């Protein structure tokens, strides 16, 4: 099916290419078209969201006009002067281009021309960027990636302005600047050739940049190469092939939500340009509307408007500029998806100045917004959807969410975190994922790049909420091996809101260990909030030392067994695989029975209970050891540890309870209801764990091993 | 003048008491009066803020109706079952009383009666509360203070309901419950007698409770004792004398904003009742309108709606229930103060169901709100305004605030923090004050009381941003001695927005050391944000080891001198006076010159620069050592340390700079502009410190020692 679409696409495009030989007079035609300009001008003062956005454009334009034109010879890395100046320049050019189209004021053209011509003077004089940190080094920037982002913006600017430039100016700009940069991105170095044709989001930035520059310059060859790769066959690279490969059938992006955000930007931007340039291709319908599905999937990977943390991730969400593009363009492509209007209204507070942005502003102004619909989802990973999945289980009111990550490695931004979970509640990340160790654009912090602790801590297994064997990360921290395997989703049931669960199996993270985890969401009439049931079964014929870490946000309130706090001196937990980065704040010996740890987060209490033995060791930890440059955040975690001679079932639950209202000074239900976790059966056929509650109620959880199916009884 | 007012008050009141001998039929008459009920009923559906508040009342009433009546024999401390149940009961009774008045639905009367009569059965059977933690032990609660709060609410309830009860029921309720509790609060134990007549906010709770119960029961003797103390002379206690003593002429409450919030509640509540009961007294005008001035002063002690941290303090602000009373009642008493409407609208989102609340809702609905006016203020401490002051210097847009605390000790909630400062910017507390170590109402945490670390850390000098000599807290941590002394405000200039400063002197915190600090706010044309200039001069004829700690919120970015981070093990800084609670994360030796520490907080950078010597030691610290029960929050600080043989001028500045925008991935101005702090002159007549900036600019700060006056030149 996909193959057929591809062939059709090539055919249609060939004809369309021919018919577009003289498109002069059609500009602008990328994201903002002639019709968009007309619509926006006519809507002024009538659509609040558009007015706000135009006001912001006016401020940005004034700032751009006020700035002295400055096109420095590239020197600095991310956050440094020349890096930030070239970024500012591409934003400024884009802003000036749009402002000219909407105002007809020539001053914007003159200013933009000055910047363009300064680039035409500078660019031909430079070679490769002096900073040699990236395997895909750029010229204007330390990595070609930024060069692509530069060209995406500058192509939009040129598209808006070119008709105002003389033939000589256009020749200069195209021949000294835009085409050379496009060619550099496409084929300037072997690394660039590889990236341009790669199934990777950097590749999509490259194809989008080259393709949009192609449309802006009426250079159909560039456009075609962007669509079908350097060899124009569609078999070895290009945007269309990226659409086939970079998202799973569920629209999941393998690196996780944070990079999904970044990857989606060139996809939606270039797709919108393709749709304007060659609407007959129906690019948004391609591969069962994979672009639109992907935007919806990314929306499902948010909590309170912020992206959940999978793999390398910083704090971003719907308010990120990429998502403004994504939401506006997705709505423009499918105006029946009215929840996108609410996302724009609630989290973005502005629209793109573009055809798509106009329709969002109009939809909002016409009162068409519908509530955002969050639901429990299983998002399968891999181009064929066969490489594991992320599961997200939600409360009906969207106030709580439970996630399990059982995906493929996730390329270079992946973490060694098979079967890890997280829990979000009452607006906070309760059981947390560290995300990435990086101070983006802060030059004093490793020039704004990932810090080395990103590898030594953030990516390691112990930094996650899953099982570590023998103090070694999954796949021994080897990305090559990790990239070859994925967990298997063994069972998933999300139809009954009151009882949902997912189970995944991994048997490759450790040689000779099979791990299977069941995470269940159980709404019980006798509990205030849903109970999270967690069964993690490790099977091995050999003895292993297992660590079960749990990272949380909040303040320690209570541990059910006596503990010894480090008071005068404190030591690191270990010396490698992330253990070196954890301070041991306290240690305890568990008893045979149940060990419960409670913490306060926001206005609620959270208690994690696990069935422990007399051999279970418990630790309270904090990140920040072995961190000579203060790159790590100081965050708390706990860890259950045990040496096991064979199989081990880690049976636990997370209970949300209580109310702690400082404003009216009221507190209630501060002690957990779950009093014990009892493993009743743990054999080859059946697992049964009974959760006992304070008033005598029992929740009995049963798993049939052969099917991995879970049932509950209470 | 005050004396005259007092005599007038006694006279007027005597006559008024006589005229009120049979006030039956006048109830309700406390905060909600007959007229208020009429107004609120008529306004239904017409004033959004009132409707929201009525909706909330309806929900609370339904919850109260649904709850099984439960009046347990007192047993638990704060956060425990019986404690929280008796709290819930007083809220419920109040809610039921108001609901009856507004709905005329007898079901509310019946439910309230059930609760009242259950108390009439239980109360006569109990003795003192079993928990012996408070020097002023209660019966229903572990401390009498809670008993007073109970009675304030229950008096309001009874006032609303009494006309619906039979004579027998009234007799029971008054004779078995209300009057016994009022008498217990007033004279039940020697400690209660003392508290009732004390110049302390617990005393005000006691007088308000007794006075309001008196009005509700038409018992003028109780009312009179509440106003004039047990002996009814007005010379040895009572509400009027508390008005004379508990606020400074500037309306400052000596314990600081957090307890000001708590103290203001009974003041405004009882004052409103007095004004309804005896309007001819003009209680709100008393002592130059001290109650209203005090509400305004408290409003000035907020940042972004939250109270600044002075002494023991948790996170509270305008949204606290006490402030809803305070803002509503203050507006009702002076309806020309329209900024109070904005406070209600922005931070409270509801009004009291009372006469005062009605007028706030009406003002808002009539569109009368005016912007909140923040301004730089010097708030003098002490009944005569002679016990030092808190200085607050603000930006015109309210976005930044600098504080210096140079007050008296602040009673039992005071800290040893003479001349400490704090800085708030862009919505965050940048240079911070730890506040209190307490988990209010969390029973697992020392039963919800202050933890012992509140004394051992939070109150100690090293937990603040001021000078510590010889690792010893001010006054050697002795509250008796500390309470006898206050710093002196030596200079203050707040008229010129671009250059404001304050200076205070302390010569009693340490024997033989005179400390004087100048904090200045300087807006410079070549800096992005105001520069905070800090000169702290320590004079002594003897050698001392000085520590200069600075507590901040944010993440470490850069230190200008090489440092050694504790990586594998970490130790506590000391063994007493709070030093035992600080982990030493890193150490550095400063050079002769300037040492700069930069951190990131929110979207901006902050750099603290100090003129240092080759003998200056620098440390990066974190709270949490010697804390066996995890009572302390984990928070960062830095410390400059130096052994000095004689005088020492600590010359520093705090620079706010840069922009770190993760949403659009732009960063600018991340390195501080201040490159050196140079002490040019430091003698008996003059101090001169030159601040040098990156582009060659110099800010020269001069102090004339004889007048303490500061001038600047640049």
PDB file of N, CA, C and O in Angstrom, chain B residues 664-696:
ATOM      1  N   UNK B 664      11.804  29.113  23.103  1.00  0.00           N
ATOM      2  CA  UNK B 664      12.280  29.416  21.750  1.00  0.00           C
ATOM      3  C   UNK B 664      13.776  29.161  21.644  1.00  0.00           C
ATOM      4  O   UNK B 664      14.400  29.492  20.632  1.00  0.00           O
ATOM      5  N   UNK B 665      14.361  28.584  22.712  1.00  0.00           N
ATOM      6  CA  UNK B 665      15.782  28.231  22.716  1.00  0.00           C
ATOM      7  C   UNK B 665      16.674  29.428  22.386  1.00  0.00           C
ATOM      8  O   UNK B 665      17.505  29.375  21.485  1.00  0.00           O
ATOM      9  N   UNK B 666      16.457  30.498  23.120  1.00  0.00           N
ATOM     10  CA  UNK B 666      17.321  31.660  22.958  1.00  0.00           C
ATOM     11  C   UNK B 666      17.944  32.010  24.302  1.00  0.00           C
ATOM     12  O   UNK B 666      17.294  31.951  25.334  1.00  0.00           O
ATOM     13  N   UNK B 667      19.217  32.367  24.253  1.00  0.00           N
ATOM     14  CA  UNK B 667      19.917  32.777  25.463  1.00  0.00           C
ATOM     15  C   UNK B 667      20.725  34.020  25.130  1.00  0.00           C
ATOM     16  O   UNK B 667      21.198  34.186  24.010  1.00  0.00           O
ATOM     17  N   UNK B 668      20.864  34.917  26.109  1.00  0.00           N
ATOM     18  CA  UNK B 668      21.648  36.126  25.874  1.00  0.00           C
ATOM     19  C   UNK B 668      22.173  36.638  27.193  1.00  0.00           C
ATOM     20  O   UNK B 668      21.537  36.439  28.235  1.00  0.00           O
ATOM     21  N   UNK B 669      23.334  37.264  27.163  1.00  0.00           N
ATOM     22  CA  UNK B 669      23.853  37.985  28.322  1.00  0.00           C
ATOM     23  C   UNK B 669      24.024  37.076  29.540  1.00  0.00           C
ATOM     24  O   UNK B 669      23.654  37.433  30.649  1.00  0.00           O
ATOM     25  N   UNK B 670      24.600  35.917  29.311  1.00  0.00           N
ATOM     26  CA  UNK B 670      24.688  34.930  30.382  1.00  0.00           C
ATOM     27  C   UNK B 670      25.882  35.151  31.315  1.00  0.00           C
ATOM     28  O   UNK B 670      25.939  34.558  32.386  1.00  0.00           O
ATOM     29  N   UNK B 671      26.840  35.965  30.888  1.00  0.00           N
ATOM     30  CA  UNK B 671      27.960  36.255  31.784  1.00  0.00           C
ATOM     31  C   UNK B 671      27.730  37.619  32.419  1.00  0.00           C
ATOM     32  O   UNK B 671      27.217  38.537  31.781  1.00  0.00           O
ATOM     33  N   UNK B 672      28.077  37.746  33.703  1.00  0.00           N
ATOM     34  CA  UNK B 672      27.805  39.016  34.384  1.00  0.00           C
ATOM     35  C   UNK B 672      28.621  40.154  33.801  1.00  0.00           C
ATOM     36  O   UNK B 672      29.706  39.955  33.258  1.00  0.00           O
ATOM     37  N   UNK B 673      28.094  41.359  33.917  1.00  0.00           N
ATOM     38  CA  UNK B 673      28.813  42.544  33.435  1.00  0.00           C
ATOM     39  C   UNK B 673      29.830  43.033  34.452  1.00  0.00           C
ATOM     40  O   UNK B 673      30.848  43.618  34.085  1.00  0.00           O
ATOM     41  N   UNK B 674      29.553  42.821  35.723  1.00  0.00           N
ATOM     42  CA  UNK B 674      30.467  43.311  36.753  1.00  0.00           C
ATOM     43  C   UNK B 674      31.730  42.451  36.749  1.00  0.00           C
ATOM     44  O   UNK B 674      31.663  41.244  36.975  1.00  0.00           O
ATOM     45  N   UNK B 675      32.861  43.086  36.488  1.00  0.00           N
ATOM     46  CA  UNK B 675      34.097  42.305  36.425  1.00  0.00           C
ATOM     47  C   UNK B 675      34.947  42.440  37.680  1.00  0.00           C
ATOM     48  O   UNK B 675      35.763  41.585  37.972  1.00  0.00           O
ATOM     49  N   UNK B 676      34.750  43.530  38.416  1.00  0.00           N
ATOM     50  CA  UNK B 676      35.474  43.587  39.684  1.00  0.00           C
ATOM     51  C   UNK B 676      34.847  44.548  40.672  1.00  0.00           C
ATOM     52  O   UNK B 676      34.190  45.522  40.296  1.00  0.00           O
ATOM     53  N   UNK B 677      35.040  44.222  41.933  1.00  0.00           N
ATOM     54  CA  UNK B 677      34.576  45.040  43.046  1.00  0.00           C
ATOM     55  C   UNK B 677      35.833  45.509  43.758  1.00  0.00           C
ATOM     56  O   UNK B 677      36.602  44.698  44.280  1.00  0.00           O
ATOM     57  N   UNK B 678      36.050  46.815  43.773  1.00  0.00           N
ATOM     58  CA  UNK B 678      37.311  47.343  44.292  1.00  0.00           C
ATOM     59  C   UNK B 678      37.043  48.253  45.486  1.00  0.00           C
ATOM     60  O   UNK B 678      36.322  49.256  45.361  1.00  0.00           O
ATOM     61  N   UNK B 679      37.595  47.904  46.626  1.00  0.00           N
ATOM     62  CA  UNK B 679      37.472  48.772  47.794  1.00  0.00           C
ATOM     63  C   UNK B 679      38.536  49.867  47.662  1.00  0.00           C
ATOM     64  O   UNK B 679      39.730  49.607  47.778  1.00  0.00           O
ATOM     65  N   UNK B 680      38.086  51.083  47.384  1.00  0.00           N
ATOM     66  CA  UNK B 680      39.013  52.191  47.138  1.00  0.00           C
ATOM     67  C   UNK B 680      39.365  52.903  48.437  1.00  0.00           C
ATOM     68  O   UNK B 680      40.494  53.328  48.650  1.00  0.00           O
ATOM     69  N   UNK B 681      38.402  53.028  49.298  1.00  0.00           N
ATOM     70  CA  UNK B 681      38.633  53.722  50.565  1.00  0.00           C
ATOM     71  C   UNK B 681      37.837  53.032  51.658  1.00  0.00           C
ATOM     72  O   UNK B 681      36.688  52.657  51.462  1.00  0.00           O
ATOM     73  N   UNK B 682      38.456  52.879  52.804  1.00  0.00           N
ATOM     74  CA  UNK B 682      37.789  52.209  53.916  1.00  0.00           C
ATOM     75  C   UNK B 682      38.434  52.721  55.197  1.00  0.00           C
ATOM     76  O   UNK B 682      39.309  52.104  55.780  1.00  0.00           O
ATOM     77  N   UNK B 683      38.016  53.950  55.591  1.00  0.00           N
ATOM     78  CA  UNK B 683      38.579  54.512  56.813  1.00  0.00           C
ATOM     79  C   UNK B 683      37.463  55.036  57.716  1.00  0.00           C
ATOM     80  O   UNK B 683      36.290  54.806  57.454  1.00  0.00           O
ATOM     81  N   UNK B 684      37.826  55.720  58.737  1.00  0.00           N
ATOM     82  CA  UNK B 684      36.862  56.168  59.755  1.00  0.00           C
ATOM     83  C   UNK B 684      35.866  57.179  59.185  1.00  0.00           C
ATOM     84  O   UNK B 684      34.768  57.336  59.706  1.00  0.00           O
ATOM     85  N   UNK B 685      36.246  57.857  58.092  1.00  0.00           N
ATOM     86  CA  UNK B 685      35.376  58.911  57.558  1.00  0.00           C
ATOM     87  C   UNK B 685      34.589  58.471  56.341  1.00  0.00           C
ATOM     88  O   UNK B 685      33.461  58.903  56.134  1.00  0.00           O
ATOM     89  N   UNK B 686      35.215  57.622  55.549  1.00  0.00           N
ATOM     90  CA  UNK B 686      34.642  57.361  54.230  1.00  0.00           C
ATOM     91  C   UNK B 686      34.802  55.895  53.827  1.00  0.00           C
ATOM     92  O   UNK B 686      35.817  55.257  54.100  1.00  0.00           O
ATOM     93  N   UNK B 687      33.767  55.393  53.160  1.00  0.00           N
ATOM     94  CA  UNK B 687      33.918  54.139  52.428  1.00  0.00           C
ATOM     95  C   UNK B 687      33.748  54.481  50.953  1.00  0.00           C
ATOM     96  O   UNK B 687      32.870  55.262  50.592  1.00  0.00           O
ATOM     97  N   UNK B 688      34.601  53.907  50.121  1.00  0.00           N
ATOM     98  CA  UNK B 688      34.352  54.040  48.692  1.00  0.00           C
ATOM     99  C   UNK B 688      34.638  52.698  48.013  1.00  0.00           C
ATOM    100  O   UNK B 688      35.712  52.120  48.169  1.00  0.00           O
ATOM    101  N   UNK B 689      33.632  52.216  47.313  1.00  0.00           N
ATOM    102  CA  UNK B 689      33.779  50.969  46.575  1.00  0.00           C
ATOM    103  C   UNK B 689      33.460  51.233  45.111  1.00  0.00           C
ATOM    104  O   UNK B 689      32.429  51.834  44.796  1.00  0.00           O
ATOM    105  N   UNK B 690      34.378  50.831  44.233  1.00  0.00           N
ATOM    106  CA  UNK B 690      34.150  50.985  42.792  1.00  0.00           C
ATOM    107  C   UNK B 690      33.782  49.645  42.179  1.00  0.00           C
ATOM    108  O   UNK B 690      34.483  48.644  42.375  1.00  0.00           O
ATOM    109  N   UNK B 691      32.685  49.645  41.445  1.00  0.00           N
ATOM    110  CA  UNK B 691      32.260  48.445  40.720  1.00  0.00           C
ATOM    111  C   UNK B 691      32.609  48.651  39.251  1.00  0.00           C
ATOM    112  O   UNK B 691      32.134  49.589  38.617  1.00  0.00           O
ATOM    113  N   UNK B 692      33.446  47.787  38.720  1.00  0.00           N
ATOM    114  CA  UNK B 692      33.909  47.911  37.337  1.00  0.00           C
ATOM    115  C   UNK B 692      33.128  46.955  36.446  1.00  0.00           C
ATOM    116  O   UNK B 692      32.926  45.783  36.794  1.00  0.00           O
ATOM    117  N   UNK B 693      32.748  47.456  35.272  1.00  0.00           N
ATOM    118  CA  UNK B 693      31.936  46.648  34.356  1.00  0.00           C
ATOM    119  C   UNK B 693      32.684  46.362  33.064  1.00  0.00           C
ATOM    120  O   UNK B 693      33.680  47.023  32.736  1.00  0.00           O
ATOM    121  N   UNK B 694      32.137  45.411  32.363  1.00  0.00           N
ATOM    122  CA  UNK B 694      32.862  44.801  31.249  1.00  0.00           C
ATOM    123  C   UNK B 694      33.231  45.805  30.160  1.00  0.00           C
ATOM    124  O   UNK B 694      34.278  45.680  29.516  1.00  0.00           O
ATOM    125  N   UNK B 695      32.412  46.809  29.939  1.00  0.00           N
ATOM    126  CA  UNK B 695      32.738  47.760  28.880  1.00  0.00           C
ATOM    127  C   UNK B 695      33.465  48.994  29.407  1.00  0.00           C
ATOM    128  O   UNK B 695      33.495  50.035  28.751  1.00  0.00           O
ATOM    129  N   UNK B 696      34.036  48.867  30.591  1.00  0.00           N
ATOM    130  CA  UNK B 696      34.837  49.953  31.131  1.00  0.00           C
ATOM    131  C   UNK B 696      34.090  50.916  32.024  1.00  0.00           C
ATOM    132  O   UNK B 696      34.700  51.804  32.635  1.00  0.00           O
TER     133      UNK B 696
END
